[in-house]
């Protein structure tokens, strides 16, 4: 393990979902490996709180489909319980590790708060699905994840809890050598990280071809720059959600 640095940070955007728990585990492992500070972000959604102030607001049970009034005091209590669970999950995730970590709590619009917290040299780790996963739409990319992966000033890692990662090649597109976090070269990344075993250069391909090519991949990761990702999203807005390996999006 390298010497600790005061400049390296791994950010994990957390909520109360299993996708968030998988992202937290990945963020802890990465921060521990590179001796970075782990910053767990819990953002109380101001838009949701504002909605609860309207008398006609209601929520729908994910399992029952029944509706009930959405009340501000109940929502505040729910956020308090979520924060308690996230605090416990964080302490359990870092237990036994000499890892600098902290929980950063804020209230506001989730994307705006997350963008304000992230700096150019950070790595932001996200779960792949958002609220849609609770309804069983596992092939959808959460709207928060979608915006952050395109707008964050830093590298973003999209983690999929359905497919535990395994060592394999670090894949990248021909002619687009990526700028990896913290100035790492491809060779250094492969040597340093246990997730990577070798490199694989891919021909440029469209979104359907990329999805078919990686459909059965269960090892390694794909690194992609935002220019290419925007092109793929224009062809298929959900292609990222259906790639079963971790995706590292670099500026």
XYZ file of N, CA and C in Angstrom:
753
model
N 0.842 -1.193 0.000
C 0.000 0.000 0.000
C 0.878 1.243 0.000
N 0.484 2.287 -0.731
C 1.271 3.500 -0.815
C 1.117 4.341 0.435
N 1.992 5.355 0.565
C 1.906 6.235 1.703
C 0.627 7.063 1.628
N -0.008 7.362 2.787
C -1.226 8.153 2.774
C -0.999 9.519 2.139
N -2.025 10.025 1.476
C -1.964 11.342 0.851
C -3.133 12.177 1.329
N -2.881 13.470 1.533
C -3.960 14.359 1.959
C -4.779 14.844 0.768
N -4.381 14.515 -0.448
C -5.054 15.054 -1.621
C -5.969 14.048 -2.306
N -5.788 12.768 -2.075
C -6.611 11.764 -2.744
C -7.897 11.549 -1.967
N -9.019 11.595 -2.698
C -10.312 11.354 -2.053
C -11.153 10.431 -2.935
N -11.848 9.527 -2.276
C -12.858 8.703 -2.929
C -14.194 9.066 -2.309
N -15.128 9.501 -3.147
C -16.453 9.906 -2.685
C -17.462 8.808 -3.012
N -18.339 8.520 -2.077
C -19.407 7.547 -2.310
C -20.733 8.220 -2.011
N -21.592 8.308 -3.005
C -22.920 8.896 -2.826
C -23.859 7.809 -2.327
N -24.393 7.996 -1.119
C -25.126 6.933 -0.449
C -26.599 7.280 -0.268
N -27.425 6.244 -0.380
C -28.813 6.311 0.050
C -29.094 5.011 0.789
N -30.340 4.593 0.813
C -30.682 3.419 1.617
C -30.911 2.181 0.759
N -30.347 2.154 -0.446
C -30.589 1.047 -1.361
C -29.446 0.048 -1.345
N -29.705 -1.156 -1.865
C -28.639 -2.157 -1.936
C -27.587 -1.743 -2.966
N -27.984 -0.980 -3.987
C -27.001 -0.482 -4.947
C -26.016 0.445 -4.254
N -26.525 1.252 -3.336
C -25.662 2.155 -2.586
C -24.699 1.383 -1.695
N -25.171 0.305 -1.085
C -24.295 -0.501 -0.230
C -23.163 -1.127 -1.035
N -23.472 -1.592 -2.245
C -22.423 -2.144 -3.103
C -21.414 -1.072 -3.495
N -21.903 0.142 -3.789
C -21.003 1.239 -4.131
C -20.125 1.604 -2.944
N -20.675 1.566 -1.742
C -19.889 1.868 -0.547
C -18.756 0.861 -0.376
N -19.054 -0.412 -0.535
C -18.019 -1.442 -0.401
C -16.909 -1.228 -1.428
N -17.291 -0.882 -2.660
C -16.294 -0.637 -3.696
C -15.452 0.592 -3.364
N -16.092 1.650 -2.854
C -15.377 2.875 -2.508
C -14.403 2.640 -1.363
N -14.819 1.855 -0.374
C -13.939 1.537 0.754
C -12.708 0.782 0.258
N -12.914 -0.211 -0.582
C -11.795 -1.004 -1.089
C -10.824 -0.137 -1.892
N -11.359 0.759 -2.738
C -10.505 1.620 -3.543
C -9.733 2.601 -2.666
N -10.424 3.252 -1.722
C -9.765 4.221 -0.851
C -8.674 3.562 -0.024
N -8.944 2.359 0.460
C -7.958 1.637 1.261
C -6.737 1.279 0.416
N -6.984 0.903 -0.813
C -5.903 0.446 -1.684
C -4.932 1.562 -2.037
N -5.461 2.784 -2.249
C -4.599 3.894 -2.675
C -4.341 4.879 -1.542
N -4.722 4.513 -0.317
C -4.508 5.360 0.865
C -5.149 6.737 0.690
N -6.382 6.739 0.180
C -7.132 7.977 0.008
C -8.101 8.158 1.165
N -8.623 9.359 1.291
C -9.682 9.605 2.261
C -11.018 9.180 1.654
N -11.824 8.476 2.427
C -13.168 8.110 1.995
C -14.151 9.150 2.517
N -14.919 9.740 1.616
C -15.956 10.696 1.993
C -17.299 10.108 1.575
N -18.102 9.744 2.569
C -19.443 9.220 2.297
C -20.425 10.389 2.277
N -21.136 10.553 1.167
C -22.060 11.674 0.994
C -23.493 11.210 1.194
N -24.199 11.832 2.125
C -25.629 11.589 2.286
C -26.333 12.921 2.103
N -27.149 13.001 1.055
C -27.814 14.260 0.705
C -29.312 14.109 0.911
N -29.852 14.927 1.799
C -31.290 14.936 2.041
C -31.947 15.708 0.904
N -32.795 15.026 0.171
C -33.337 15.545 -1.084
C -34.320 16.686 -0.820
N -33.890 17.912 -1.110
C -34.733 19.075 -0.864
C -35.963 19.076 -1.759
N -35.838 18.578 -2.979
C -37.001 18.532 -3.877
C -38.091 17.649 -3.290
N -37.698 16.510 -2.712
C -38.678 15.620 -2.107
C -39.312 16.267 -0.885
N -38.519 16.950 -0.093
C -39.048 17.629 1.088
C -40.035 18.723 0.696
N -39.745 19.427 -0.368
C -40.659 20.458 -0.842
C -41.966 19.857 -1.335
N -41.861 18.714 -2.016
C -43.075 18.044 -2.494
C -43.981 17.655 -1.337
N -43.369 17.229 -0.227
C -44.155 16.791 0.923
C -44.972 17.924 1.526
N -44.601 19.161 1.228
C -45.336 20.302 1.777
C -46.675 20.522 1.080
N -46.851 19.938 -0.106
C -48.117 20.109 -0.820
C -49.168 19.162 -0.248
N -50.398 19.640 -0.034
C -51.428 18.783 0.585
C -51.833 17.587 -0.270
N -51.604 17.652 -1.566
C -52.017 16.552 -2.446
C -50.908 15.532 -2.670
N -49.746 15.715 -2.057
C -48.636 14.793 -2.265
C -48.924 13.438 -1.634
N -48.484 12.376 -2.307
C -48.645 11.029 -1.765
C -47.470 10.176 -2.197
N -47.295 9.061 -1.522
C -46.272 8.099 -1.883
C -46.937 6.763 -2.169
N -46.283 5.960 -3.000
C -46.816 4.666 -3.403
C -45.915 3.572 -2.858
N -46.483 2.612 -2.142
C -45.702 1.511 -1.588
C -45.085 0.670 -2.687
N -43.764 0.423 -2.583
C -43.066 -0.327 -3.628
C -43.562 -1.758 -3.722
N -43.962 -2.351 -2.602
C -44.395 -3.741 -2.621
C -45.907 -3.885 -2.707
N -46.655 -2.919 -2.129
C -48.114 -3.044 -2.085
C -48.820 -2.294 -3.207
N -48.181 -1.212 -3.710
C -48.841 -0.382 -4.702
C -49.881 0.545 -4.114
N -50.020 0.546 -2.798
C -51.001 1.403 -2.133
C -50.442 2.802 -1.944
N -51.332 3.788 -1.999
C -50.919 5.170 -1.812
C -51.294 5.654 -0.415
N -50.508 6.619 0.063
C -50.824 7.267 1.334
C -50.251 8.675 1.292
N -50.796 9.577 2.081
C -50.311 10.952 2.067
C -48.817 11.026 2.409
N -48.127 11.911 1.717
C -46.712 12.141 1.987
C -46.616 13.354 2.898
N -46.269 13.132 4.147
C -46.274 14.187 5.140
C -44.854 14.577 5.520
N -44.660 15.869 5.749
C -43.318 16.389 6.002
C -42.689 15.781 7.243
N -43.468 15.645 8.322
C -42.876 15.127 9.553
C -42.473 13.663 9.405
N -43.270 12.888 8.676
C -42.914 11.491 8.440
C -41.675 11.385 7.549
N -41.567 12.274 6.568
C -40.405 12.256 5.685
C -39.143 12.641 6.450
N -39.239 13.633 7.315
C -38.092 14.014 8.140
C -37.657 12.846 9.026
N -38.632 12.155 9.615
C -38.305 11.003 10.456
C -37.658 9.893 9.637
N -38.140 9.710 8.398
C -37.560 8.696 7.526
C -36.116 9.034 7.175
N -35.840 10.304 6.912
C -34.470 10.724 6.613
C -33.550 10.503 7.808
N -34.072 10.739 9.001
C -33.277 10.498 10.207
C -32.935 9.020 10.340
N -33.899 8.155 10.061
C -33.632 6.712 10.135
C -32.645 6.290 9.057
N -32.794 6.849 7.860
C -31.836 6.528 6.793
C -30.416 6.917 7.197
N -30.269 8.106 7.780
C -28.951 8.569 8.205
C -28.362 7.632 9.256
N -29.183 7.156 10.162
C -28.697 6.227 11.181
C -28.225 4.922 10.549
N -28.979 4.410 9.573
C -28.581 3.163 8.915
C -27.308 3.360 8.101
N -27.205 4.499 7.421
C -26.011 4.772 6.625
C -24.785 4.928 7.517
N -24.964 5.569 8.666
C -23.854 5.719 9.608
C -23.362 4.356 10.079
N -24.296 3.465 10.396
C -23.906 2.118 10.822
C -23.225 1.368 9.680
N -23.773 1.500 8.473
C -23.197 0.800 7.323
C -21.771 1.282 7.053
N -21.537 2.580 7.190
C -20.202 3.117 6.972
C -19.219 2.567 7.996
N -19.607 2.571 9.256
C -18.701 2.082 10.296
C -18.417 0.588 10.127
N -19.410 -0.157 9.703
C -19.177 -1.578 9.457
C -18.252 -1.786 8.258
N -18.416 -0.957 7.232
C -17.618 -1.118 6.009
C -16.142 -0.816 6.246
N -15.839 0.102 7.170
C -14.434 0.477 7.392
C -13.831 -0.239 8.596
N -14.623 -1.055 9.272
C -14.135 -1.739 10.472
C -12.902 -2.576 10.156
N -11.892 -2.450 11.007
C -10.665 -3.220 10.822
C -9.694 -2.623 9.837
N -9.993 -1.464 9.266
C -9.104 -0.816 8.310
C -8.590 0.500 8.898
N -7.352 0.815 8.644
C -6.812 2.115 9.025
C -7.081 3.081 7.874
N -8.308 3.493 7.790
C -8.769 4.277 6.650
C -9.362 5.593 7.137
N -8.822 6.685 6.633
C -9.408 7.982 6.941
C -10.776 8.064 6.264
N -11.780 8.420 7.040
C -13.129 8.467 6.469
C -13.984 9.459 7.248
N -15.003 9.941 6.582
C -15.972 10.819 7.239
C -17.290 10.772 6.484
N -18.339 11.085 7.208
C -19.675 11.160 6.623
C -20.036 12.623 6.468
N -20.359 13.027 5.252
C -20.711 14.419 4.958
C -22.200 14.478 4.633
N -22.947 15.177 5.460
C -24.403 15.270 5.316
C -24.769 16.680 4.872
N -25.621 16.773 3.871
C -26.099 18.073 3.415
C -27.557 17.952 2.989
N -28.178 19.079 2.758
C -29.572 19.104 2.295
C -29.646 20.013 1.085
N -30.256 19.514 0.021
C -30.386 20.303 -1.193
C -30.783 19.407 -2.347
N -30.599 19.890 -3.571
C -30.843 19.059 -4.748
C -29.674 18.090 -4.886
N -29.984 16.814 -5.048
C -28.966 15.772 -4.934
C -27.827 15.984 -5.923
N -28.143 16.217 -7.180
C -27.090 16.366 -8.178
C -26.247 17.598 -7.886
N -26.884 18.716 -7.570
C -26.151 19.956 -7.310
C -25.221 19.803 -6.111
N -25.706 19.175 -5.047
C -24.888 18.988 -3.858
C -23.714 18.051 -4.131
N -23.969 16.991 -4.879
C -22.888 16.048 -5.198
C -21.838 16.707 -6.083
N -22.276 17.497 -7.063
C -21.324 18.189 -7.933
C -20.500 19.197 -7.141
N -21.129 19.867 -6.178
C -20.404 20.838 -5.366
C -19.375 20.163 -4.467
N -19.642 18.935 -4.061
C -18.733 18.219 -3.155
C -17.528 17.639 -3.881
N -17.659 17.381 -5.177
C -16.610 16.689 -5.933
C -15.629 17.672 -6.553
N -14.350 17.322 -6.502
C -13.313 18.107 -7.144
C -12.703 17.352 -8.307
N -11.916 18.019 -9.144
C -11.373 17.387 -10.356
C -10.514 16.158 -10.090
N -9.842 16.097 -8.939
C -8.942 14.977 -8.670
C -9.598 13.864 -7.859
N -10.887 14.010 -7.568
C -11.597 12.979 -6.800
C -12.026 11.826 -7.699
N -12.440 10.754 -7.052
C -13.139 9.663 -7.732
C -14.484 9.501 -7.042
N -15.557 9.555 -7.818
C -16.912 9.438 -7.300
C -17.455 8.060 -7.652
N -17.906 7.311 -6.645
C -18.420 5.964 -6.862
C -19.931 5.976 -6.682
N -20.655 5.458 -7.665
C -22.114 5.462 -7.660
C -22.650 4.050 -7.849
N -23.813 3.783 -7.252
C -24.570 2.601 -7.619
C -25.228 2.829 -8.966
N -25.450 1.761 -9.709
C -25.944 1.916 -11.079
C -27.390 2.390 -11.121
N -28.234 1.816 -10.294
C -29.662 2.121 -10.365
C -30.060 3.058 -9.253
N -31.134 3.781 -9.471
C -31.667 4.658 -8.450
C -32.998 4.131 -7.962
N -33.970 5.031 -7.857
C -35.288 4.646 -7.362
C -35.925 3.575 -8.240
N -35.623 3.587 -9.536
C -36.227 2.624 -10.455
C -35.925 1.192 -10.048
N -34.781 0.945 -9.402
C -34.425 -0.422 -9.017
C -35.406 -0.982 -7.996
N -35.980 -0.121 -7.195
C -36.923 -0.593 -6.191
C -38.207 -1.124 -6.820
N -38.456 -0.723 -8.084
C -39.631 -1.204 -8.798
C -39.295 -2.366 -9.718
N -38.044 -2.833 -9.662
C -37.670 -3.986 -10.454
C -37.192 -3.662 -11.845
N -37.017 -2.338 -12.152
C -36.544 -1.971 -13.483
C -35.024 -2.004 -13.483
N -34.457 -3.183 -13.407
C -33.019 -3.319 -13.202
C -32.207 -2.918 -14.424
N -32.863 -2.774 -15.583
C -32.111 -2.405 -16.781
C -32.089 -0.895 -16.996
N -32.526 -0.115 -16.016
C -32.554 1.324 -16.140
C -31.440 1.961 -15.324
N -30.881 3.033 -15.851
C -29.889 3.806 -15.123
C -30.608 4.915 -14.383
N -30.331 5.052 -13.076
C -31.003 6.079 -12.289
C -30.718 7.465 -12.848
N -31.702 8.373 -12.743
C -31.542 9.714 -13.310
C -30.413 10.476 -12.625
N -30.238 10.279 -11.315
C -29.140 10.945 -10.613
C -27.798 10.440 -11.126
N -27.664 9.121 -11.258
C -26.417 8.554 -11.772
C -26.140 9.047 -13.186
N -27.182 9.138 -13.999
C -26.993 9.569 -15.384
C -26.423 10.991 -15.440
N -27.001 11.901 -14.663
C -26.520 13.283 -14.691
C -25.098 13.381 -14.144
N -24.837 12.684 -13.051
C -23.516 12.783 -12.446
C -22.432 12.196 -13.333
N -22.746 11.106 -14.017
C -21.727 10.484 -14.855
C -21.358 11.385 -16.031
N -22.271 12.279 -16.416
C -22.002 13.194 -17.523
C -21.487 14.557 -17.063
N -21.817 14.964 -15.832
C -21.521 16.331 -15.402
C -20.454 16.440 -14.326
N -20.110 15.363 -13.657
C -19.148 15.450 -12.559
C -17.792 15.928 -13.082
N -17.076 16.714 -12.292
C -15.772 17.218 -12.739
C -14.657 16.194 -12.623
N -14.987 15.002 -12.166
C -13.962 14.008 -11.847
C -14.306 12.658 -12.488
N -13.437 11.700 -12.263
C -13.719 10.329 -12.675
C -14.898 9.779 -11.878
N -15.773 9.053 -12.557
C -16.932 8.422 -11.913
C -16.880 6.924 -12.192
N -17.044 6.132 -11.150
C -17.101 4.679 -11.295
C -18.532 4.230 -11.033
N -19.104 3.535 -12.005
C -20.466 3.009 -11.875
C -20.365 1.542 -11.481
N -20.956 1.217 -10.343
C -20.859 -0.130 -9.782
C -22.214 -0.812 -9.869
N -22.217 -2.061 -10.245
C -23.454 -2.826 -10.381
C -23.456 -3.948 -9.352
N -24.344 -3.865 -8.383
C -24.348 -4.854 -7.302
C -24.826 -6.222 -7.758
N -25.440 -6.308 -8.935
C -25.941 -7.610 -9.390
C -24.817 -8.540 -9.825
N -23.662 -7.956 -10.191
C -22.562 -8.761 -10.724
C -21.291 -8.451 -9.943
N -20.988 -9.214 -8.908
C -19.753 -8.968 -8.155
C -18.553 -8.986 -9.092
N -17.684 -7.974 -8.991
C -16.543 -7.890 -9.919
C -15.520 -8.976 -9.656
N -14.789 -9.326 -10.698
C -13.716 -10.312 -10.601
C -12.548 -9.817 -11.434
N -11.319 -10.229 -11.106
C -10.157 -9.761 -11.859
C -10.274 -10.092 -13.343
N -9.918 -9.123 -14.170
C -9.987 -9.296 -15.611
C -9.372 -8.100 -16.307
N -9.479 -8.029 -17.619
C -8.798 -6.968 -18.367
C -9.401 -5.589 -18.142
N -8.544 -4.582 -18.188
C -8.978 -3.192 -18.220
C -9.185 -2.836 -19.689
N -10.433 -2.638 -20.081
C -10.776 -2.427 -21.492
C -10.872 -0.939 -21.798
N -10.438 -0.552 -22.986
C -10.526 0.836 -23.431
C -10.601 0.836 -24.945
N -11.078 1.946 -25.515
C -11.258 2.024 -26.959
C -9.973 2.478 -27.653
N -9.722 1.880 -28.792
C -8.542 2.202 -29.582
C -8.549 3.690 -29.959
N -7.383 4.305 -29.807
C -7.263 5.711 -30.149
C -7.729 6.657 -29.081
N -8.213 6.130 -27.951
C -8.701 6.976 -26.865
C -8.033 6.567 -25.549
N -6.713 6.683 -25.460
C -6.068 6.309 -24.200
C -6.594 7.191 -23.072
N -7.200 6.610 -22.056
C -7.873 7.410 -21.034
C -6.909 8.040 -20.046
N -7.326 9.175 -19.489
C -6.602 9.781 -18.380
C -7.197 9.217 -17.095
N -6.493 8.320 -16.473
C -7.000 7.652 -15.285
C -6.846 8.540 -14.058
N -7.567 8.226 -12.972
C -7.475 9.057 -11.760
C -6.054 9.150 -11.244
N -5.753 10.340 -10.696
C -4.491 10.563 -9.989
C -3.279 10.341 -10.890
N -3.463 10.543 -12.209
C -2.331 10.494 -13.117
C -1.798 9.105 -13.403
N -2.540 8.063 -13.061
C -2.070 6.701 -13.318
C -2.068 6.393 -14.813
N -1.074 5.697 -15.261
C -1.077 5.170 -16.623
C -1.840 3.849 -16.623
N -2.166 3.375 -17.822
C -2.835 2.079 -17.924
C -1.975 0.975 -17.304
N -0.674 1.035 -17.578
C 0.215 0.001 -17.043
C 0.238 0.032 -15.520
N 0.299 1.254 -14.947
C 0.312 1.367 -13.489
C -0.994 0.864 -12.892
N -2.106 1.193 -13.554
C -3.405 0.762 -13.035
C -3.504 -0.759 -13.020
N -3.046 -1.380 -14.081
C -3.096 -2.841 -14.159
C -2.198 -3.460 -13.095
N -1.040 -2.869 -12.886
C -0.114 -3.405 -11.886
C -0.623 -3.199 -10.470
N -1.280 -2.072 -10.234
C -1.659 -1.705 -8.872
C -2.932 -2.390 -8.394
N -3.958 -2.422 -9.261
C -5.294 -2.795 -8.803
C -5.561 -4.283 -9.015
N -5.988 -4.975 -7.981
C -6.249 -6.412 -8.106
C -7.433 -6.726 -9.019
N -8.266 -5.715 -9.328
C -9.395 -5.954 -10.220
C -8.938 -6.174 -11.657
N -7.753 -5.692 -12.008
C -7.312 -5.722 -13.393
C -6.242 -6.785 -13.615
N -6.412 -7.536 -14.680
C -5.406 -8.503 -15.131
C -5.221 -8.296 -16.620
N -4.246 -7.481 -16.977
C -3.984 -7.204 -18.370
C -4.872 -6.102 -18.931
N -4.629 -5.790 -20.208
C -5.384 -4.746 -20.900
C -6.011 -5.315 -22.161
N -7.103 -4.685 -22.592
C -7.754 -5.101 -23.835
C -8.202 -3.864 -24.592
N -7.600 -3.659 -25.746
C -7.966 -2.520 -26.584
C -9.138 -2.915 -27.475
N -10.185 -2.112 -27.459
C -11.390 -2.405 -28.226
C -11.469 -1.514 -29.448
N -11.990 -2.053 -30.525
C -12.304 -1.223 -31.687
C -13.478 -0.322 -31.339
N -13.521 0.860 -31.946
C -14.673 1.730 -31.745
C -15.923 1.024 -32.264
N -16.996 1.091 -31.503
C -18.223 0.398 -31.883
C -19.421 1.185 -31.407
N -20.571 0.894 -32.001
C -21.782 1.593 -31.585
C -22.353 0.931 -30.330
N -23.401 1.538 -29.777
C -23.953 1.075 -28.505
C -24.471 -0.365 -28.568
N -25.258 -0.755 -29.570
C -25.725 -2.146 -29.603
C -24.585 -3.151 -29.710
N -23.566 -2.824 -30.504
C -22.438 -3.743 -30.652
C -21.673 -3.869 -29.341
N -21.473 -2.744 -28.645
C -20.768 -2.787 -27.364
C -21.546 -3.615 -26.351
N -22.847 -3.440 -26.318
C -23.655 -4.231 -25.382
C -23.534 -5.720 -25.673
N -23.604 -6.104 -26.944
C -23.485 -7.519 -27.296
C -22.089 -8.032 -26.964
N -21.088 -7.225 -27.214
C -19.708 -7.647 -26.984
C -19.449 -7.931 -25.497
N -20.048 -7.114 -24.617
C -19.796 -7.244 -23.184
C -20.908 -7.991 -22.442
N -21.869 -8.524 -23.170
C -23.050 -9.122 -22.523
C -22.688 -10.223 -21.544
N -21.678 -11.009 -21.855
C -21.299 -12.131 -20.999
C -20.024 -11.851 -20.184
N -19.547 -10.612 -20.249
C -18.347 -10.269 -19.477
C -18.672 -10.245 -17.990
N -17.834 -10.854 -17.201
C -18.023 -10.850 -15.745
C -16.717 -10.487 -15.036
N -15.719 -10.082 -15.789
C -14.412 -9.795 -15.201
C -13.875 -8.467 -15.720
N -13.052 -7.840 -14.890
C -12.409 -6.610 -15.309
C -13.359 -5.435 -15.321
N -13.036 -4.439 -16.147
C -13.811 -3.202 -16.184
C -13.650 -2.542 -17.544
N -14.522 -1.585 -17.821
C -14.454 -0.778 -19.032
C -14.167 0.658 -18.625
N -13.148 1.269 -19.241
C -12.876 2.691 -19.013
C -13.243 3.442 -20.289
N -13.942 4.560 -20.115
C -14.502 5.270 -21.259
C -14.487 6.760 -20.964
N -14.227 7.585 -21.970
C -14.263 9.026 -21.727
C -15.662 9.574 -22.002
N -15.916 10.786 -21.512
C -17.275 11.329 -21.570
C -17.720 11.645 -22.990
N -16.797 12.015 -23.851
C -17.187 12.277 -25.232
C -17.766 11.029 -25.883
N -17.094 9.908 -25.688
C -17.600 8.645 -26.230
C -18.893 8.237 -25.538
N -18.970 8.457 -24.230
C -20.188 8.078 -23.512
C -21.396 8.862 -24.012
N -21.215 10.147 -24.277
C -22.337 10.941 -24.805
C -22.794 10.391 -26.159
N -21.849 9.988 -26.979
C -22.221 9.401 -28.273
C -23.012 8.117 -28.080
N -22.565 7.275 -27.153
C -23.279 6.029 -26.896
C -24.661 6.290 -26.317
N -24.767 7.257 -25.416
C -26.077 7.604 -24.847
C -27.030 8.110 -25.924
N -26.506 8.835 -26.908
C -27.359 9.327 -27.990
C -27.918 8.164 -28.802
N -27.164 7.081 -28.894
C -27.615 5.898 -29.625
C -28.534 5.028 -28.771
N -28.232 4.929 -27.484
C -29.030 4.103 -26.578
C -28.854 4.647 -25.165
N -29.852 5.356 -24.627
C -29.714 5.973 -23.312
C -29.481 4.977 -22.176
N -29.782 3.695 -22.401
C -29.667 2.710 -21.322
C -28.509 1.739 -21.508
N -27.622 2.017 -22.454
C -26.552 1.051 -22.719
C -25.677 0.840 -21.496
N -25.408 1.882 -20.735
C -24.538 1.746 -19.568
C -25.143 0.830 -18.522
N -26.455 0.874 -18.390
C -27.129 0.055 -17.384
C -27.029 -1.428 -17.694
N -26.843 -1.774 -18.963
C -26.856 -3.189 -19.358
C -25.465 -3.778 -19.520
N -24.443 -2.985 -19.270
C -23.077 -3.508 -19.287
C -22.790 -4.105 -17.910
N -22.478 -5.386 -17.807
C -22.452 -6.064 -16.509
C -21.164 -5.907 -15.718
N -20.189 -5.156 -16.208
C -18.942 -4.955 -15.472
C -18.857 -3.514 -15.004
N -18.002 -3.208 -14.015
C -17.829 -1.819 -13.603
C -17.396 -0.948 -14.785
N -17.917 0.269 -14.810
C -17.587 1.225 -15.865
C -16.918 2.442 -15.219
N -15.738 2.776 -15.714
C -14.967 3.906 -15.199
C -15.064 5.019 -16.231
N -15.764 6.103 -15.883
C -15.962 7.213 -16.808
C -14.984 8.316 -16.441
N -14.129 8.675 -17.396
C -13.085 9.673 -17.149
C -13.375 10.925 -17.965
N -12.921 12.090 -17.484
C -13.156 13.340 -18.219
C -12.544 13.317 -19.613
